[in-house]
């Protein structure tokens, strides 16, 4: 699944491994889902060195993002309804121009849907485990005004950067907002959230179309 | 500076290093501030292995938290008004019982204030670089109701976990909210934010008292 | 540059860094070229863990391949005619079905050509440094007979696996042959080499077409 | 347990893990005890980078010290009389001013005693496994004269640095002496040992008082 | 087993471990053989830092060579005829002057023979698993002429560097040729291969003499 | 320099690097000496995995020993009288049967002497920097009696293990004694020290003979 948003391109794949992580052994608690996120070195300017070469530990930003992706998707799935498998979600950014984390979540949800369909065909699913679609957008406050889907240049000049992840009914699963230049008020947060919820519902329609739902 | 919140105890120190990170060399852009967060292995139950022993890369949760602390404190300081130094903020959790990341921010701000006073006495500061106090609290939604300063047991049963960092004027620097069990509505977010802003202003008073302001 | 060969897909990019490696500092010896090769975790079946996560050092096979790519491309370029830059060649396998290392070399050469054209436009090149095209193919001995461009299944059943890299005049830059099941005679090597040289010249035509030469 | 000696402060905790190390599996040989020692980055001047960040292997001095602590405490305990558990002894230096290794041992012994009492209350101990108290001091030769409990400045000017660990009956468990400036004679060693044994017996009295023995 | 070739000295040992690697557990597929190659830091000029110190991942050249040694020896042994053991082949270069990888293979084969004899004496071998001797030489093209057993200086001036590994019947197990300065023709490869096969048969005689066959 | 003591064999080399460590830059404080110690994997029974492979940090015992070797040799050399070089002392155990650390020191001193002679011939030494020979032995208490030069089996059954390093005048540079089974008295230490000093003087004679002094 190649998810695109503006010039940003993220390759999302889901692999099914017939094993749960060690801490779930023999608990009979269903399955697990884990996500990994990485940016290819040539995805942006300047080239970014690969994680893990030359003994450098994993880059903090990537780790933060992959934890977000994992939490968002685990919210979408009834893990207890899975067999004893681990779903590995890999999001690799081929080209980066703002919004890579939300694009990754949106694409990963579609890839996850496909993987679950495949498992169902293989008769591996006692019941359908997906609770509903999950979608994400990032919005920003540029010059005092809420704007959606910023590209890299707009993003750099935003005063506030807000990512939200929504469930199918529009309620929120995750909200992450950070002031880049100056603090923001509850009212400003309000207007950004409104915009973001609208954006999430538009993404949801695209996901449904892609999946033929 | 030993910050306590309930049974949680975090040791916060600030060290001044006469050097900026390599990417700031020769830019004449002032100083830098960076934070590290770690939990002592015996701080909670069960014992948590140390990061970096046995070649394990840095634990994702710690990395996420130390990035949050760094962002919050950098917002409080006019970096351009610092000389060419790096302020190292170390937050080590001696005992953990919920709210370690917000306790760390609150204590670190006080330790930072002390370090800046010391630099001023040494005549190292051309002007006072602190923009104002920064304080943080975590609130949760337990049984549909917003609650503040959860201990570990309450935290585990919360439906939503929200951390906010406020500037001195009450506006927000960072908002991080995640649904642990089920999604939340804008109204629920609203009531948690209200509670959190009140909490931040009470923390600010404690900080002022500690600093004798 | 996305290079494809059968179902194998390799994304090749070349980045120009305004710096040479430490061991070349102040030697006035031109530029350098280095290659990195990695397989995305979801590129094959089963999923392959990422290098460098969980402290695992770099996978031996990847390291061997990236050294091969680097040597092959350095043969194609007059490094002394470059300014003091490092050309970073990144080959990331998006989908794997045999022949990833030769596909990587073929695509990387094209990406390298593009990068050099861009440098020429920027007036960074005192003279054109590319000595000629370089192309690679892998051949195998299946059931006693030499075959070219094996997919994964054919590859697994081959008795011998041979990779060759050719210069523009058809002569060889690198030969790597390994018996997978039983040793091979000089005559068998001979017939594989013939087939490989033909394959390299066909690849060269494709490269020229892509580059509009 | 917070052990102090002059301005040196070491936090010592003992955690009980219901598992022995892999090499003891199925040997029915009782339990194990292992120690880890680290200095918090802000414990001394200048700030000391954390072990294990940026891929740096564990600092040699810390490793040497934690091996010493482990050996000293294992001498104090009849491991065969323990159930199949690992006792993790963590010594974290909060503030450093000379003698951190001996302060760590003295505090760790007290924390170990507490942990064993707790295990006894839990009915986990078939018999009391502690053979006796263990105490440690460091002495030095400053200007030809033996001195005990050096702070950091005295320590830096000492000609010889000697650490000894004593059993409850005053006999020695470990002796480590190193010439910092010039070699020492058997007579000088003799006088340092005398002083050290006296010091150990005074520490033992403090330990007994702390433990209410 | 200390293998020497000119001034090159490689210490080769084979250790028998009563365990197969995890991926072979419960497959009843016999045993495994794995090789490790390293150069002592003082083996050449200038001193080469040790792998694995200061967090540096394993040096690419060493990894490439140890993979070659492993493949070559696995070809010599019927792994299915081994009991469930891992044969660890360690090749440590004490002194380096060209040809270390081929000297390592030649010495390792002898050490392997010895280890198998020892296992036979211990009645650990249901049948003799060695298919035949394996030998290796490196040849080069210096000034257009094929030459064998180059020392370091000759090696540095060679246009082509070719390593071959032969089975007992003279057929090839592995061929690795790389142009160092300029590409080579099929005819040149041919003449180098001839020379190499002769060299391998001479090495085989030395191995037989050493083993008393 | 291959140092042997019983069946123990340690290869000791000294390399001269034209550079001091970063912390000595521009201090005009002479040179530096650093030691590394490692055991080849096949040196003992069972095979010992190499440090630094599979991301494992450096083995604690090796680190402790190489620090001891470095301290001992730095005591023997007037570092301020060296030019700005680093002397790298590498001690690699080829075969281990007790006493590897003391054998390493004894051999390293001889290799160091050779390296300094070579530097003198190269006119790199303003004055002769070696203060005198340094030698080391290990003694043990077996069945209540002091014994010297224990092999592996004796070592395993010793109650106390004591290593001492002596200067040329017989005075001590380092003493490390550890009770393996039961504590020891000052009298027992005394008798071991006597024996050790005698041993050191015999080693010194061997060193002088080897060096032709």
PDB file of C-alpha atoms in Angstrom, chain E residues 75-160:
ATOM      1  CA  UNK E  75      30.716 -27.290   1.126  1.00  0.00           C
ATOM      2  CA  UNK E  76      33.376 -29.697   2.419  1.00  0.00           C
ATOM      3  CA  UNK E  77      31.174 -31.276   5.075  1.00  0.00           C
ATOM      4  CA  UNK E  78      28.028 -33.369   4.886  1.00  0.00           C
ATOM      5  CA  UNK E  79      26.171 -31.417   7.581  1.00  0.00           C
ATOM      6  CA  UNK E  80      23.364 -33.959   7.684  1.00  0.00           C
ATOM      7  CA  UNK E  81      25.879 -36.593   8.788  1.00  0.00           C
ATOM      8  CA  UNK E  82      26.888 -34.588  11.858  1.00  0.00           C
ATOM      9  CA  UNK E  83      25.227 -34.986  15.251  1.00  0.00           C
ATOM     10  CA  UNK E  84      23.377 -31.931  16.634  1.00  0.00           C
ATOM     11  CA  UNK E  85      26.482 -29.806  17.155  1.00  0.00           C
ATOM     12  CA  UNK E  86      27.790 -26.474  15.912  1.00  0.00           C
ATOM     13  CA  UNK E  87      31.358 -26.455  14.691  1.00  0.00           C
ATOM     14  CA  UNK E  88      32.810 -23.006  15.407  1.00  0.00           C
ATOM     15  CA  UNK E  89      35.718 -22.185  13.131  1.00  0.00           C
ATOM     16  CA  UNK E  90      37.804 -19.270  14.396  1.00  0.00           C
ATOM     17  CA  UNK E  91      40.422 -17.722  12.144  1.00  0.00           C
ATOM     18  CA  UNK E  92      42.486 -15.025  13.814  1.00  0.00           C
ATOM     19  CA  UNK E  93      45.159 -13.281  11.798  1.00  0.00           C
ATOM     20  CA  UNK E  94      48.263 -12.838  13.968  1.00  0.00           C
ATOM     21  CA  UNK E  95      50.356 -11.311  11.180  1.00  0.00           C
ATOM     22  CA  UNK E  96      49.084 -10.058   7.829  1.00  0.00           C
ATOM     23  CA  UNK E  97      50.951  -9.802   4.539  1.00  0.00           C
ATOM     24  CA  UNK E  98      48.451 -10.570   1.771  1.00  0.00           C
ATOM     25  CA  UNK E  99      46.318 -13.668   1.231  1.00  0.00           C
ATOM     26  CA  UNK E 100      44.831 -13.827   4.723  1.00  0.00           C
ATOM     27  CA  UNK E 101      41.456 -15.128   3.569  1.00  0.00           C
ATOM     28  CA  UNK E 102      42.841 -18.024   1.547  1.00  0.00           C
ATOM     29  CA  UNK E 103      45.410 -18.908   4.215  1.00  0.00           C
ATOM     30  CA  UNK E 104      42.539 -18.946   6.710  1.00  0.00           C
ATOM     31  CA  UNK E 105      40.526 -21.398   4.610  1.00  0.00           C
ATOM     32  CA  UNK E 106      43.511 -23.715   4.112  1.00  0.00           C
ATOM     33  CA  UNK E 107      44.367 -23.761   7.802  1.00  0.00           C
ATOM     34  CA  UNK E 108      40.763 -24.043   8.901  1.00  0.00           C
ATOM     35  CA  UNK E 109      40.277 -27.149   6.775  1.00  0.00           C
ATOM     36  CA  UNK E 110      43.143 -28.831   8.615  1.00  0.00           C
ATOM     37  CA  UNK E 111      41.816 -27.765  12.004  1.00  0.00           C
ATOM     38  CA  UNK E 112      38.397 -29.030  10.991  1.00  0.00           C
ATOM     39  CA  UNK E 113      39.878 -32.402  10.044  1.00  0.00           C
ATOM     40  CA  UNK E 114      41.510 -32.618  13.471  1.00  0.00           C
ATOM     41  CA  UNK E 115      38.275 -31.718  15.223  1.00  0.00           C
ATOM     42  CA  UNK E 116      36.390 -34.391  13.295  1.00  0.00           C
ATOM     43  CA  UNK E 117      39.044 -36.968  14.164  1.00  0.00           C
ATOM     44  CA  UNK E 118      38.608 -36.053  17.825  1.00  0.00           C
ATOM     45  CA  UNK E 119      34.839 -36.398  17.528  1.00  0.00           C
ATOM     46  CA  UNK E 120      35.308 -39.797  15.908  1.00  0.00           C
ATOM     47  CA  UNK E 121      37.472 -40.921  18.814  1.00  0.00           C
ATOM     48  CA  UNK E 122      34.704 -39.762  21.141  1.00  0.00           C
ATOM     49  CA  UNK E 123      32.301 -41.943  19.122  1.00  0.00           C
ATOM     50  CA  UNK E 124      30.267 -38.864  18.274  1.00  0.00           C
ATOM     51  CA  UNK E 125      30.224 -39.451  14.516  1.00  0.00           C
ATOM     52  CA  UNK E 126      27.849 -42.025  13.031  1.00  0.00           C
ATOM     53  CA  UNK E 127      29.814 -41.730   9.759  1.00  0.00           C
ATOM     54  CA  UNK E 128      32.784 -39.709   8.483  1.00  0.00           C
ATOM     55  CA  UNK E 129      31.265 -36.412   7.291  1.00  0.00           C
ATOM     56  CA  UNK E 130      34.131 -34.809   5.355  1.00  0.00           C
ATOM     57  CA  UNK E 131      33.528 -34.966   1.617  1.00  0.00           C
ATOM     58  CA  UNK E 132      37.107 -34.072   0.745  1.00  0.00           C
ATOM     59  CA  UNK E 133      39.750 -31.449   1.230  1.00  0.00           C
ATOM     60  CA  UNK E 134      39.075 -27.851   0.247  1.00  0.00           C
ATOM     61  CA  UNK E 135      41.851 -25.445  -0.629  1.00  0.00           C
ATOM     62  CA  UNK E 136      42.088 -21.827  -1.698  1.00  0.00           C
ATOM     63  CA  UNK E 137      44.566 -19.488  -3.329  1.00  0.00           C
ATOM     64  CA  UNK E 138      44.569 -15.916  -4.471  1.00  0.00           C
ATOM     65  CA  UNK E 139      46.056 -14.832  -7.762  1.00  0.00           C
ATOM     66  CA  UNK E 140      46.435 -11.438  -9.325  1.00  0.00           C
ATOM     67  CA  UNK E 141      47.104  -9.756 -12.613  1.00  0.00           C
ATOM     68  CA  UNK E 142      50.254  -7.678 -12.229  1.00  0.00           C
ATOM     69  CA  UNK E 143      51.430  -5.808 -15.296  1.00  0.00           C
ATOM     70  CA  UNK E 144      49.144  -7.951 -17.445  1.00  0.00           C
ATOM     71  CA  UNK E 145      50.522 -11.225 -16.115  1.00  0.00           C
ATOM     72  CA  UNK E 146      48.848 -13.715 -13.784  1.00  0.00           C
ATOM     73  CA  UNK E 147      50.769 -14.197 -10.523  1.00  0.00           C
ATOM     74  CA  UNK E 148      50.070 -16.358  -7.496  1.00  0.00           C
ATOM     75  CA  UNK E 149      50.435 -15.729  -3.717  1.00  0.00           C
ATOM     76  CA  UNK E 150      50.981 -12.008  -3.802  1.00  0.00           C
ATOM     77  CA  UNK E 151      52.391 -10.376  -0.706  1.00  0.00           C
ATOM     78  CA  UNK E 152      50.972  -7.068   0.469  1.00  0.00           C
ATOM     79  CA  UNK E 153      53.095  -4.885  -1.830  1.00  0.00           C
ATOM     80  CA  UNK E 154      52.437  -6.941  -4.944  1.00  0.00           C
ATOM     81  CA  UNK E 155      48.774  -7.099  -3.986  1.00  0.00           C
ATOM     82  CA  UNK E 156      48.538  -3.333  -3.822  1.00  0.00           C
ATOM     83  CA  UNK E 157      49.898  -2.970  -7.325  1.00  0.00           C
ATOM     84  CA  UNK E 158      47.759  -5.699  -8.893  1.00  0.00           C
ATOM     85  CA  UNK E 159      45.180  -4.760 -11.522  1.00  0.00           C
ATOM     86  CA  UNK E 160      42.902  -7.651 -10.654  1.00  0.00           C
TER      87      UNK E 160
END
